[in-house]
Amino acid sequence: MLFPCCFGLQEQKLLDEIDRLNEELRDCDENINRRKSDITALETLIAQSREGLNHYKVERDKLHDERKSLWGKENELTSEIDKLRAEVEKAEKSLDHAIPGVSNPSF
């Protein structure tokens, strides 16, 4: 008669263990669902960040091209200024030679 009593107690322990494991499984499933939700939110954030990054790369490239263009214009203007200065110096020398006796006219 000891056996039915032992089987009942052992059966109850097994049922309790099954209940505990089922509860633990539910907790794990909830945790997995929360993590999936977190992953989805992070994927969305990453996608938005990439879009923003791409926008800034395009803007950077545009500004770089504009800077190169401005450097080219600056070089052209510097060259033109140098050319005009040389012409002024040539004209001043020509004028100095055209007016005898005047070494430094005051205007």
PDB file of C-alpha atoms in Angstrom:
ATOM      1  CA  MET A   1       0.000   0.000   0.000  1.00  0.00           C
ATOM      2  CA  LEU A   2       2.959   2.306   0.098  1.00  0.00           C
ATOM      3  CA  PHE A   3       3.084   2.414  -3.661  1.00  0.00           C
ATOM      4  CA  PRO A   4      -0.193   4.304  -4.322  1.00  0.00           C
ATOM      5  CA  CYS A   5       0.781   6.920  -1.787  1.00  0.00           C
ATOM      6  CA  CYS A   6       4.251   7.323  -3.296  1.00  0.00           C
ATOM      7  CA  PHE A   7       2.875   7.469  -6.843  1.00  0.00           C
ATOM      8  CA  GLY A   8       0.423  10.173  -5.835  1.00  0.00           C
ATOM      9  CA  LEU A   9       3.134  12.269  -4.212  1.00  0.00           C
ATOM     10  CA  GLN A  10       5.549  11.743  -7.083  1.00  0.00           C
ATOM     11  CA  GLU A  11       2.778  12.493  -9.583  1.00  0.00           C
ATOM     12  CA  GLN A  12       1.954  15.754  -7.760  1.00  0.00           C
ATOM     13  CA  LYS A  13       5.638  16.744  -7.774  1.00  0.00           C
ATOM     14  CA  LEU A  14       5.784  16.092 -11.510  1.00  0.00           C
ATOM     15  CA  LEU A  15       2.604  18.098 -12.106  1.00  0.00           C
ATOM     16  CA  ASP A  16       4.001  20.962 -10.036  1.00  0.00           C
ATOM     17  CA  GLU A  17       7.246  20.804 -12.020  1.00  0.00           C
ATOM     18  CA  ILE A  18       5.261  20.833 -15.288  1.00  0.00           C
ATOM     19  CA  ASP A  19       3.302  23.891 -14.112  1.00  0.00           C
ATOM     20  CA  ARG A  20       6.513  25.660 -13.120  1.00  0.00           C
ATOM     21  CA  LEU A  21       8.147  24.854 -16.436  1.00  0.00           C
ATOM     22  CA  ASN A  22       5.045  26.001 -18.367  1.00  0.00           C
ATOM     23  CA  GLU A  23       5.073  29.297 -16.468  1.00  0.00           C
ATOM     24  CA  GLU A  24       8.784  29.679 -17.170  1.00  0.00           C
ATOM     25  CA  LEU A  25       8.090  28.938 -20.842  1.00  0.00           C
ATOM     26  CA  ARG A  26       5.384  31.628 -20.944  1.00  0.00           C
ATOM     27  CA  ASP A  27       7.812  34.095 -19.368  1.00  0.00           C
ATOM     28  CA  CYS A  28      10.418  33.193 -21.983  1.00  0.00           C
ATOM     29  CA  ASP A  29       7.857  33.627 -24.776  1.00  0.00           C
ATOM     30  CA  GLU A  30       6.918  37.063 -23.431  1.00  0.00           C
ATOM     31  CA  ASN A  31      10.580  37.996 -23.232  1.00  0.00           C
ATOM     32  CA  ILE A  32      11.101  36.825 -26.828  1.00  0.00           C
ATOM     33  CA  ASN A  33       8.127  38.894 -28.003  1.00  0.00           C
ATOM     34  CA  ARG A  34       9.459  41.974 -26.201  1.00  0.00           C
ATOM     35  CA  ARG A  35      12.876  41.433 -27.781  1.00  0.00           C
ATOM     36  CA  LYS A  36      11.292  41.062 -31.222  1.00  0.00           C
ATOM     37  CA  SER A  37       9.469  44.337 -30.671  1.00  0.00           C
ATOM     38  CA  ASP A  38      12.716  45.983 -29.551  1.00  0.00           C
ATOM     39  CA  ILE A  39      14.504  44.631 -32.619  1.00  0.00           C
ATOM     40  CA  THR A  40      11.799  45.993 -34.918  1.00  0.00           C
ATOM     41  CA  ALA A  41      12.051  49.427 -33.296  1.00  0.00           C
ATOM     42  CA  LEU A  42      15.843  49.388 -33.573  1.00  0.00           C
ATOM     43  CA  GLU A  43      15.699  48.296 -37.225  1.00  0.00           C
ATOM     44  CA  THR A  44      13.394  51.232 -37.940  1.00  0.00           C
ATOM     45  CA  LEU A  45      15.742  53.596 -36.133  1.00  0.00           C
ATOM     46  CA  ILE A  46      18.734  52.218 -38.046  1.00  0.00           C
ATOM     47  CA  ALA A  47      16.919  52.634 -41.377  1.00  0.00           C
ATOM     48  CA  GLN A  48      16.053  56.247 -40.517  1.00  0.00           C
ATOM     49  CA  SER A  49      19.637  56.908 -39.475  1.00  0.00           C
ATOM     50  CA  ARG A  50      20.919  55.491 -42.768  1.00  0.00           C
ATOM     51  CA  GLU A  51      18.525  57.709 -44.703  1.00  0.00           C
ATOM     52  CA  GLY A  52      19.763  60.717 -42.748  1.00  0.00           C
ATOM     53  CA  LEU A  53      23.366  59.686 -43.331  1.00  0.00           C
ATOM     54  CA  ASN A  54      22.767  59.354 -47.069  1.00  0.00           C
ATOM     55  CA  HIS A  55      21.153  62.795 -47.118  1.00  0.00           C
ATOM     56  CA  TYR A  56      24.167  64.310 -45.354  1.00  0.00           C
ATOM     57  CA  LYS A  57      26.564  62.527 -47.733  1.00  0.00           C
ATOM     58  CA  VAL A  58      24.747  64.043 -50.720  1.00  0.00           C
ATOM     59  CA  GLU A  59      24.816  67.459 -49.063  1.00  0.00           C
ATOM     60  CA  ARG A  60      28.529  67.059 -48.265  1.00  0.00           C
ATOM     61  CA  ASP A  61      29.303  66.119 -51.869  1.00  0.00           C
ATOM     62  CA  LYS A  62      27.316  69.098 -53.146  1.00  0.00           C
ATOM     63  CA  LEU A  63      29.175  71.463 -50.830  1.00  0.00           C
ATOM     64  CA  HIS A  64      32.512  69.906 -51.808  1.00  0.00           C
ATOM     65  CA  ASP A  65      31.733  70.521 -55.484  1.00  0.00           C
ATOM     66  CA  GLU A  66      30.732  74.097 -54.696  1.00  0.00           C
ATOM     67  CA  ARG A  67      33.974  74.618 -52.769  1.00  0.00           C
ATOM     68  CA  LYS A  68      36.016  73.286 -55.700  1.00  0.00           C
ATOM     69  CA  SER A  69      34.138  75.623 -58.030  1.00  0.00           C
ATOM     70  CA  LEU A  70      34.813  78.590 -55.734  1.00  0.00           C
ATOM     71  CA  TRP A  71      38.500  77.677 -55.577  1.00  0.00           C
ATOM     72  CA  GLY A  72      38.564  77.666 -59.370  1.00  0.00           C
ATOM     73  CA  LYS A  73      36.909  81.092 -59.487  1.00  0.00           C
ATOM     74  CA  GLU A  74      39.343  82.382 -56.858  1.00  0.00           C
ATOM     75  CA  ASN A  75      42.276  81.141 -58.940  1.00  0.00           C
ATOM     76  CA  GLU A  76      40.832  82.789 -62.060  1.00  0.00           C
ATOM     77  CA  LEU A  77      40.322  86.078 -60.200  1.00  0.00           C
ATOM     78  CA  THR A  78      43.804  85.937 -58.682  1.00  0.00           C
ATOM     79  CA  SER A  79      45.248  85.340 -62.118  1.00  0.00           C
ATOM     80  CA  GLU A  80      43.223  88.235 -63.540  1.00  0.00           C
ATOM     81  CA  ILE A  81      44.345  90.516 -60.679  1.00  0.00           C
ATOM     82  CA  ASP A  82      47.981  89.540 -61.275  1.00  0.00           C
ATOM     83  CA  LYS A  83      47.568  90.212 -64.987  1.00  0.00           C
ATOM     84  CA  LEU A  84      45.969  93.614 -64.316  1.00  0.00           C
ATOM     85  CA  ARG A  85      48.726  94.534 -61.834  1.00  0.00           C
ATOM     86  CA  ALA A  86      51.332  93.669 -64.425  1.00  0.00           C
ATOM     87  CA  GLU A  87      49.492  95.838 -66.956  1.00  0.00           C
ATOM     88  CA  VAL A  88      49.343  98.726 -64.447  1.00  0.00           C
ATOM     89  CA  GLU A  89      53.084  98.415 -63.755  1.00  0.00           C
ATOM     90  CA  LYS A  90      53.798  98.318 -67.496  1.00  0.00           C
ATOM     91  CA  ALA A  91      51.590 101.365 -68.041  1.00  0.00           C
ATOM     92  CA  GLU A  92      53.281 103.224 -65.165  1.00  0.00           C
ATOM     93  CA  LYS A  93      56.731 102.441 -66.582  1.00  0.00           C
ATOM     94  CA  SER A  94      55.586 103.515 -70.023  1.00  0.00           C
ATOM     95  CA  LEU A  95      54.181 106.713 -68.549  1.00  0.00           C
ATOM     96  CA  ASP A  96      57.400 107.340 -66.615  1.00  0.00           C
ATOM     97  CA  HIS A  97      59.380 107.042 -69.835  1.00  0.00           C
ATOM     98  CA  ALA A  98      56.891 109.187 -71.745  1.00  0.00           C
ATOM     99  CA  ILE A  99      57.241 112.128 -69.340  1.00  0.00           C
ATOM    100  CA  PRO A 100      60.907 113.077 -69.056  1.00  0.00           C
ATOM    101  CA  GLY A 101      62.061 114.409 -65.740  1.00  0.00           C
ATOM    102  CA  VAL A 102      59.101 113.129 -63.720  1.00  0.00           C
ATOM    103  CA  SER A 103      60.092 110.077 -61.710  1.00  0.00           C
ATOM    104  CA  ASN A 104      57.084 109.737 -59.445  1.00  0.00           C
ATOM    105  CA  PRO A 105      54.015 111.710 -60.452  1.00  0.00           C
ATOM    106  CA  SER A 106      51.543 112.622 -57.730  1.00  0.00           C
ATOM    107  CA  PHE A 107      47.924 112.423 -58.730  1.00  0.00           C
TER     108      PHE A 107
END
